[in-house]
mmCIF file of C-alpha atoms and ligand atoms in Angstrom:
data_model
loop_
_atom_site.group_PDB
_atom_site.id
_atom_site.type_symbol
_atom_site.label_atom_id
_atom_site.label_comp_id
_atom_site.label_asym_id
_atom_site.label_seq_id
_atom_site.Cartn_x
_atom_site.Cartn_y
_atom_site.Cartn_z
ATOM 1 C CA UNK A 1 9.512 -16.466 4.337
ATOM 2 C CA UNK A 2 6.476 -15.294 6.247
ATOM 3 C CA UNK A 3 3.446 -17.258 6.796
ATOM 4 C CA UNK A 4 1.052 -14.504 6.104
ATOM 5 C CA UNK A 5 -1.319 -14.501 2.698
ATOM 6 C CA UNK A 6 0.905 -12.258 1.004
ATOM 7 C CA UNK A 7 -0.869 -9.026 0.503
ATOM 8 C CA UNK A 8 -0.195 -7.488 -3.404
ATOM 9 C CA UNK A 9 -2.054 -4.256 -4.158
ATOM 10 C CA UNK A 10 -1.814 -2.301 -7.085
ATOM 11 C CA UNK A 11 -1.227 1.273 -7.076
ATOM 12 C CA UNK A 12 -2.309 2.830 -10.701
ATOM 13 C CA UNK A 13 -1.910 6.435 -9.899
ATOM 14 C CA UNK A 14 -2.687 9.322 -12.635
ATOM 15 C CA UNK A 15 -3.239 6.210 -15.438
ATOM 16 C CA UNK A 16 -6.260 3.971 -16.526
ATOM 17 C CA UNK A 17 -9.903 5.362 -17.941
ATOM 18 C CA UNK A 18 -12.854 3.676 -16.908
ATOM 19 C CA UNK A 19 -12.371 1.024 -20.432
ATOM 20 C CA UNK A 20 -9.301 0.327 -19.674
ATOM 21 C CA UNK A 21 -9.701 -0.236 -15.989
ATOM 22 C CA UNK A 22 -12.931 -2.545 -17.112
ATOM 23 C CA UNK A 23 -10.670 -4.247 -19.544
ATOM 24 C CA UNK A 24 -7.733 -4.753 -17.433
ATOM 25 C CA UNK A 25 -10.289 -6.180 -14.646
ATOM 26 C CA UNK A 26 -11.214 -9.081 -17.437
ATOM 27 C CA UNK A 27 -8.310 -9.975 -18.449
ATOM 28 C CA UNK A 28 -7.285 -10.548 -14.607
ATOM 29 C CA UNK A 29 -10.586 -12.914 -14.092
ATOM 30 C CA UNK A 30 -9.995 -14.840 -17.008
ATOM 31 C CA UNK A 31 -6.885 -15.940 -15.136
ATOM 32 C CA UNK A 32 -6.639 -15.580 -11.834
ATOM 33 C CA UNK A 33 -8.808 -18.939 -11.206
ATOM 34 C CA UNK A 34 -6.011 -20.948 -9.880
ATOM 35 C CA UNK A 35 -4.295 -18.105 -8.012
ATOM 36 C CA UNK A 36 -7.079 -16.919 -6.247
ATOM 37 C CA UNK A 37 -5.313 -18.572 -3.008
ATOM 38 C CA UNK A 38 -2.174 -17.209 -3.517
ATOM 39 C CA UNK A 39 -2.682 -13.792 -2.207
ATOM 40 C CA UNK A 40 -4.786 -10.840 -1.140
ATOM 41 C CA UNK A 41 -5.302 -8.549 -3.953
ATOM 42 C CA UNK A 42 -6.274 -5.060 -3.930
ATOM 43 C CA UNK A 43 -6.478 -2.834 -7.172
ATOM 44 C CA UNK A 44 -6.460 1.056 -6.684
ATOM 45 C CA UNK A 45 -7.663 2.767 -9.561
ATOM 46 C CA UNK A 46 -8.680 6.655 -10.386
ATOM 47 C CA UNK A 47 -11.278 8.388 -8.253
ATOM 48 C CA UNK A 48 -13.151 8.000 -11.310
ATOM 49 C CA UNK A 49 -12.805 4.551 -12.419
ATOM 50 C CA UNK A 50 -14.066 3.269 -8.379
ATOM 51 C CA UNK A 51 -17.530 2.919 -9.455
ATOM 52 C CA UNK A 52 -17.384 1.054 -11.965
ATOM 53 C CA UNK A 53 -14.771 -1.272 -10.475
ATOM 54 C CA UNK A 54 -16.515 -1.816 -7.705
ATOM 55 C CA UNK A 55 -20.033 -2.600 -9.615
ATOM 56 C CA UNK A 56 -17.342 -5.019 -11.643
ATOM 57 C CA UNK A 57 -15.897 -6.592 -8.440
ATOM 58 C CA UNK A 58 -19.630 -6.631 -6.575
ATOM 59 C CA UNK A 59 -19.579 -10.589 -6.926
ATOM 60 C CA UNK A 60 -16.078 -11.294 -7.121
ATOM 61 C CA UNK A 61 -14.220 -12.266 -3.663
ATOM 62 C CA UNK A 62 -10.642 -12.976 -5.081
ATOM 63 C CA UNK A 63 -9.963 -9.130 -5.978
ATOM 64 C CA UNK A 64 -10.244 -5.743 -3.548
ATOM 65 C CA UNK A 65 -11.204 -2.484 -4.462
ATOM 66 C CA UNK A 66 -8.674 0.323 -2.957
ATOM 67 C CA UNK A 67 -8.727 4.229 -3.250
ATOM 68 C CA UNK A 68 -5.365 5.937 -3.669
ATOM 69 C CA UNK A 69 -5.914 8.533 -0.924
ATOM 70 C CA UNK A 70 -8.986 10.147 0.444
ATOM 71 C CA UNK A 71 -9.978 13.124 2.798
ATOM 72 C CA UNK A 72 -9.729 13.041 7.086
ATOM 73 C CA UNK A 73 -12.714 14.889 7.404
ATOM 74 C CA UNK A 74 -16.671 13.398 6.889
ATOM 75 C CA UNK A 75 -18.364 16.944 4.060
ATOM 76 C CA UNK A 76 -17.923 19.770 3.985
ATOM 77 C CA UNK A 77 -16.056 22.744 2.046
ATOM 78 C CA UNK A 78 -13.330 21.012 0.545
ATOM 79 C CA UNK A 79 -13.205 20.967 -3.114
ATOM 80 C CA UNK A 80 -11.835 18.721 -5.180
ATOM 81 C CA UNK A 81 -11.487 16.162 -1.994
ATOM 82 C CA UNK A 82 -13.070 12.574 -1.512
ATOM 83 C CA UNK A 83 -14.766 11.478 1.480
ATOM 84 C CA UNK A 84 -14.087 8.039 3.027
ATOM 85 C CA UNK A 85 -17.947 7.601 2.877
ATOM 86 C CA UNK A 86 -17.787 8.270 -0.942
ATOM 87 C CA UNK A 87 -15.164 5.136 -1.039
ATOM 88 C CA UNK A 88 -17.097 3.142 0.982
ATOM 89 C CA UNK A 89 -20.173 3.601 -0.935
ATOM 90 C CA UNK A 90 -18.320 2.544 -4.101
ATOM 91 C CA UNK A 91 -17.354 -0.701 -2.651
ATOM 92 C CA UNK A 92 -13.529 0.641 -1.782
ATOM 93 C CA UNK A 93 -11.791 -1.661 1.311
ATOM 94 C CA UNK A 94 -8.533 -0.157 1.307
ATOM 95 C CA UNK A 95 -7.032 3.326 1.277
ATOM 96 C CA UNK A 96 -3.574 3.841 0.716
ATOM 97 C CA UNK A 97 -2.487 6.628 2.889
ATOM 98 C CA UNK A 98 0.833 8.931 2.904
ATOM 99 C CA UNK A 99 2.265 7.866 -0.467
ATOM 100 C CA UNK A 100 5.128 9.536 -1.078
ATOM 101 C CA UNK A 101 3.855 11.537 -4.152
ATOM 102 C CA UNK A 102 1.148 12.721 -1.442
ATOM 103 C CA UNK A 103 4.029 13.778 0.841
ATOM 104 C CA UNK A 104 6.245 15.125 -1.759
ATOM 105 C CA UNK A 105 4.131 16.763 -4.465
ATOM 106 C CA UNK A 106 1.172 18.004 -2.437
ATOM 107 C CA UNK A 107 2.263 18.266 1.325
ATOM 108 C CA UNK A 108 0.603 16.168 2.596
ATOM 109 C CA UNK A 109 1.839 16.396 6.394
ATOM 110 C CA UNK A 110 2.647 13.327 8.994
ATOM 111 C CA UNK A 111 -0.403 15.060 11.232
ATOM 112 C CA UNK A 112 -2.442 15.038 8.225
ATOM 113 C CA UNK A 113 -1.498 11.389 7.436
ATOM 114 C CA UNK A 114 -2.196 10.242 10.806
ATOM 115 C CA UNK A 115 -5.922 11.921 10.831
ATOM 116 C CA UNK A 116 -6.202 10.239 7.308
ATOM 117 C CA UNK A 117 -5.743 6.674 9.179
ATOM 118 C CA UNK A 118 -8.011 6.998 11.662
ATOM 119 C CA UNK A 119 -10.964 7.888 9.307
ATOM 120 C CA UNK A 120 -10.183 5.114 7.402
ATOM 121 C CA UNK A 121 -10.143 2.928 10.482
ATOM 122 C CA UNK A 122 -13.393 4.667 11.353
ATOM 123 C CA UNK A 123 -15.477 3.847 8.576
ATOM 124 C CA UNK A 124 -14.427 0.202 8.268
ATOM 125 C CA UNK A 125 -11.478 0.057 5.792
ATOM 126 C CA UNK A 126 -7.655 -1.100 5.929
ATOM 127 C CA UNK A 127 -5.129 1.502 5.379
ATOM 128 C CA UNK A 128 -2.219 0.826 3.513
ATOM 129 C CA UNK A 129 -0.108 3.127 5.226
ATOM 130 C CA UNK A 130 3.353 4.594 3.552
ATOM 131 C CA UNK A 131 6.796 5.357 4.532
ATOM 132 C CA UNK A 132 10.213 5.680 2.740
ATOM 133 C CA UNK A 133 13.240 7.893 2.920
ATOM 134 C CA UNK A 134 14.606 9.887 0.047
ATOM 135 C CA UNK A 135 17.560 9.164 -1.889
ATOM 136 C CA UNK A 136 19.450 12.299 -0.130
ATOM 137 C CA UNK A 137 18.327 10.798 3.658
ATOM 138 C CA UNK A 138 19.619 7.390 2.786
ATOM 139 C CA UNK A 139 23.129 8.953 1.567
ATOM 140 C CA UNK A 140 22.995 10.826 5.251
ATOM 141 C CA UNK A 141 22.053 7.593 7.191
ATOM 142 C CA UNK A 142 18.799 9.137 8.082
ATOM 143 C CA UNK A 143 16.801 5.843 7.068
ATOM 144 C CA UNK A 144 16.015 4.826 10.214
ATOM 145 C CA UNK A 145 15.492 8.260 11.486
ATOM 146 C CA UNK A 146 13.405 8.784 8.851
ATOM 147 C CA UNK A 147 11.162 6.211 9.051
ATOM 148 C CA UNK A 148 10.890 5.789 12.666
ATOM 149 C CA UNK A 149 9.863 9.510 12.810
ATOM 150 C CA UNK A 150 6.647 9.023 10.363
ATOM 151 C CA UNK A 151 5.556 5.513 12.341
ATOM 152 C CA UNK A 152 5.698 7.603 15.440
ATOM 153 C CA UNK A 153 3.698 9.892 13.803
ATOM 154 C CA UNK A 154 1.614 8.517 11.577
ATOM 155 C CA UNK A 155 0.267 5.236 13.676
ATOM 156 C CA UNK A 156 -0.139 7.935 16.588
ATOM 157 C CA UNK A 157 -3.033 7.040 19.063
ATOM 158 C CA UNK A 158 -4.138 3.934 16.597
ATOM 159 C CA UNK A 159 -4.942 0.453 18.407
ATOM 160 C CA UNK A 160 -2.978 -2.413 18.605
ATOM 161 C CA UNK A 161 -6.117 -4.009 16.621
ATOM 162 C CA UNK A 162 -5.609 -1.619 14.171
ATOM 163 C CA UNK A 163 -2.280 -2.053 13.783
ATOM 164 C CA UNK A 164 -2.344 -5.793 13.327
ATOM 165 C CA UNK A 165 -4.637 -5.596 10.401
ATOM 166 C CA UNK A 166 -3.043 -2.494 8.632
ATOM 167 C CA UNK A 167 -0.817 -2.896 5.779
ATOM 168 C CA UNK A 168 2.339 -0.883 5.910
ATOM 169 C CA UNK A 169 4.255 -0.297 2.766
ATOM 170 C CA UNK A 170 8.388 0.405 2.885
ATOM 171 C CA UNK A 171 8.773 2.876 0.060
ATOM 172 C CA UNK A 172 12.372 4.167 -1.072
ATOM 173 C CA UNK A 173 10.903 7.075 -2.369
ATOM 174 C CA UNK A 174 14.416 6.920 -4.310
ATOM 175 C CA UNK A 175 12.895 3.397 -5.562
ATOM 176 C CA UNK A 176 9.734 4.877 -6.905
ATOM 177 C CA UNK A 177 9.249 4.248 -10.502
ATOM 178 C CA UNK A 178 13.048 4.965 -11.090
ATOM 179 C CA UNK A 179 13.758 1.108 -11.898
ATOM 180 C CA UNK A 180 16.172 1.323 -8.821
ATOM 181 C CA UNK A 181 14.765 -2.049 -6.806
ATOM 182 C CA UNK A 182 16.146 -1.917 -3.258
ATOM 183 C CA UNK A 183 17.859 -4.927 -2.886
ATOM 184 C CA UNK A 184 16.264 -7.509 -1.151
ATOM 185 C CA UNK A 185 18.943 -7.423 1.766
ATOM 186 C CA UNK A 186 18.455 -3.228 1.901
ATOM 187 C CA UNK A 187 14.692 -3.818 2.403
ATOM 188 C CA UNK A 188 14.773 -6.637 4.637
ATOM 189 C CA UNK A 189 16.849 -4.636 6.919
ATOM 190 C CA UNK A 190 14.078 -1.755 6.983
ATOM 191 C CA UNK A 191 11.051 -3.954 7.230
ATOM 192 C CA UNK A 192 12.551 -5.592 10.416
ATOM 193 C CA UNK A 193 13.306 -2.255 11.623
ATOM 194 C CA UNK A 194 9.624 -1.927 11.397
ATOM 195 C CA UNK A 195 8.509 -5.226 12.702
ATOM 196 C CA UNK A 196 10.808 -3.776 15.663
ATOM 197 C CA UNK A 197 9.742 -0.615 15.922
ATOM 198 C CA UNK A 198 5.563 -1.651 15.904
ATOM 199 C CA UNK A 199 6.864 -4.444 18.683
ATOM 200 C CA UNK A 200 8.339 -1.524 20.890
ATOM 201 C CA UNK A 201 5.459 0.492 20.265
ATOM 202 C CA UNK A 202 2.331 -2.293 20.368
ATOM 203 C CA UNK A 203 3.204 -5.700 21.000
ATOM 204 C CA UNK A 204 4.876 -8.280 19.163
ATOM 205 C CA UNK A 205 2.136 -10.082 18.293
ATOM 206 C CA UNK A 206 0.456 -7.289 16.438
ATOM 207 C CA UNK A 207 3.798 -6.184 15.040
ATOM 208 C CA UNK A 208 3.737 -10.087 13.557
ATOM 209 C CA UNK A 209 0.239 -9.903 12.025
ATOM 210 C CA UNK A 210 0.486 -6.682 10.256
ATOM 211 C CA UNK A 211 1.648 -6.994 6.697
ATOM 212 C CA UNK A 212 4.633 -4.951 5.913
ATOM 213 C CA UNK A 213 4.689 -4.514 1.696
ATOM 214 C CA UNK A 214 7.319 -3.438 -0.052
ATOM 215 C CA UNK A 215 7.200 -0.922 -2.955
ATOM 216 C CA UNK A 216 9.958 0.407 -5.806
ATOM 217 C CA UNK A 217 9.669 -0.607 -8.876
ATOM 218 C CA UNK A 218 8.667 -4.290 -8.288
ATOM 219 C CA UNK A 219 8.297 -6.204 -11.275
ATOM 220 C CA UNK A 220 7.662 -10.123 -12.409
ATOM 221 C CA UNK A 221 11.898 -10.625 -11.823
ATOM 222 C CA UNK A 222 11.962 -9.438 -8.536
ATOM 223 C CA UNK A 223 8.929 -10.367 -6.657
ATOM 224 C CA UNK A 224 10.422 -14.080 -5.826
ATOM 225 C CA UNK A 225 13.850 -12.590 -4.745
ATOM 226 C CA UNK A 226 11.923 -10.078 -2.497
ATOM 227 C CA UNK A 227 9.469 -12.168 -1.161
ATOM 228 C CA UNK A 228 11.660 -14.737 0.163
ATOM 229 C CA UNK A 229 12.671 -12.256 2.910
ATOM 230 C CA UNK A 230 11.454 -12.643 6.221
ATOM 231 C CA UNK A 231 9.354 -9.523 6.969
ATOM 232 C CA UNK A 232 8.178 -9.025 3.453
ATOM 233 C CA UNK A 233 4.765 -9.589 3.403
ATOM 234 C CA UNK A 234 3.530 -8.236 0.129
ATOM 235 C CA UNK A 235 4.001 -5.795 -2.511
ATOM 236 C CA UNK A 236 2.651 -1.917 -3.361
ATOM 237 C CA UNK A 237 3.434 -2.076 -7.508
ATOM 238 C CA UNK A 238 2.873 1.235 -9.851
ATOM 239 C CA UNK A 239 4.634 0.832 -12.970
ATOM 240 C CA UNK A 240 4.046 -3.245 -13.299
ATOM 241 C CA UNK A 241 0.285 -3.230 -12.113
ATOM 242 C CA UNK A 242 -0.728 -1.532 -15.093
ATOM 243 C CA UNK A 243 -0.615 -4.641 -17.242
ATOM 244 C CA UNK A 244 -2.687 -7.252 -16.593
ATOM 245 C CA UNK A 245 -0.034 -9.863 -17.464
ATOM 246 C CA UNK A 246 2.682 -8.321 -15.248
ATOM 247 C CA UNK A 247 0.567 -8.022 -12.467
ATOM 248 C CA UNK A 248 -0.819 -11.689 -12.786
ATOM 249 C CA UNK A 249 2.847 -12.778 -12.928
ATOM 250 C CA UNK A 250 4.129 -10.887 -9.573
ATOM 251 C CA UNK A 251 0.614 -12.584 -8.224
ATOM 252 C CA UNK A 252 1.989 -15.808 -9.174
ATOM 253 C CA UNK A 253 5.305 -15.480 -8.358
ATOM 254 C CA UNK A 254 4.945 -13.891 -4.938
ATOM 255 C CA UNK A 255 4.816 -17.070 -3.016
HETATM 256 C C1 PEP B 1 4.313 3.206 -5.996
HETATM 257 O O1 PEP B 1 4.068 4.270 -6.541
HETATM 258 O O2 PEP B 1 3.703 2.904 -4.966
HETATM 259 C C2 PEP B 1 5.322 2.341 -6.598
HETATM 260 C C3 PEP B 1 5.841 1.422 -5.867
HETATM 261 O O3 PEP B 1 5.655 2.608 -7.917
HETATM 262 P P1 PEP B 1 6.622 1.730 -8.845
HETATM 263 O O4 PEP B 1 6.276 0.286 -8.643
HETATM 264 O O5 PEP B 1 6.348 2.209 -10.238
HETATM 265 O O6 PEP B 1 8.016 2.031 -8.402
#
């Protein structure tokens, strides 16, 4: 098992008003006394729930505020977009960046993706960077194809700094919210392809401090099975971090 503070972020997507959020946020401090050691933990709400979060979190040092995306560029004429200086100034740490639904539903490009990182980088926050291959590329034996293509990509021109204190998430986009876990073997195998791959590419000391999450419908009965594998070093949960008491019991579990 790595030696790492596991890393276990929440990813909430389209889901959660600002009451619920609030609510959800109590119920985790009420508990999370004796787990506060356990691992880092990052919550990613809506755009419009940040503020509040973060005004929530301002005293609290066991939980992190994430965004679920933002914009590459500083202002300007881009409606409907969020700055990185608009995350930062609600209190946001992390970004996650490239999630598949980004990729797949709005286009979001691996050039894009990699301009996304460095702004993040830029202004002071971690990236929690995504990859995964479809269900179709897996069938093809594209996986490693696949994912070796958007690392090349999307950690282009970043620093081996960077890259030790990034966060990136394995996501079977085939995995997603389909109940379909990747077995722990099947994402073992990835992950040290991407320990590998970051070694190649950085240095194996950076490759070794970066946390590499894994994402696909994790839940409370497969977090200890996961997490036992080598290069696992966290989870990226949608579907069971929108209950406080799931989320606390992956937390609990994951080590
Ligand atoms: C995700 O969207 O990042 C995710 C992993 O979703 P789920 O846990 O619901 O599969």
């Amino acid at each position: 098992m790595t030696q790492k503070k596991p890393l276990i972020a929440a990813n909430w997507k389209m889901n959660h008003v600002v009451d619920e959020a609030l609510k959800f946020l109590t119920e985790m401090k009420c508990s999370l006394v004796t787990q506060e050691e356990n691992a880092t933990i990052v919550i990613c709400p809506s755009y419009t729930a940040l503020y509040a979060m973060g005004v929530a979190l301002q005293d609290d040092n066991t939980i992190n505020l994430g965004a679920q995306n933002c914009h590459f560029e500083d202002s300007g004429a881009f409606t409907g977009e969020v700055s990185t200086d608009f995350l930062k100034e609600v209190g946001c740490d992390y970004v996650i960046i490239g999630h598949s639904e980004r990729r797949h539903i709005f286009g979001e490009t691996d050039e894009m993706i990699n301009k996304k990182l460095h702004k993040v980088f830029e202004k002071g926050m971690i990236p929690i960077f995504c990859v995964g291959e479809t269900e179709q590329e897996r069938e093809e034996g594209k996986t490693f194809t696949v994912i070796e293509n958007q690392l090349k990509q999307g950690l282009k021109g970043l620093l081996k700094d960077q890259i030790a204190a990034m966060a990136i998430a394995y996501e079977p986009v085939w995995a997603i919210g389909t109940g379909k876990t990747a077995s722990p073997e099947q994402a073992q195998e990835v992950h040290n392809f991407i320990r590998k791959e970051i070694a190649k590419n950085f240095g194996t000391s950076y490759a070794a401090d970066s946390h590499i999450l894994y994402g696909g419908s994790v839940k409370p009965s497969n977090i200890k099975d996961l997490m036992v594998m080598e290069d696992i070093d966290g989870a990226l949960i949608g579907g069971a971090s929108l209950k406080s008491k799931d989320f606390l019991e992956i937390i609990s579990n994951c080590n």
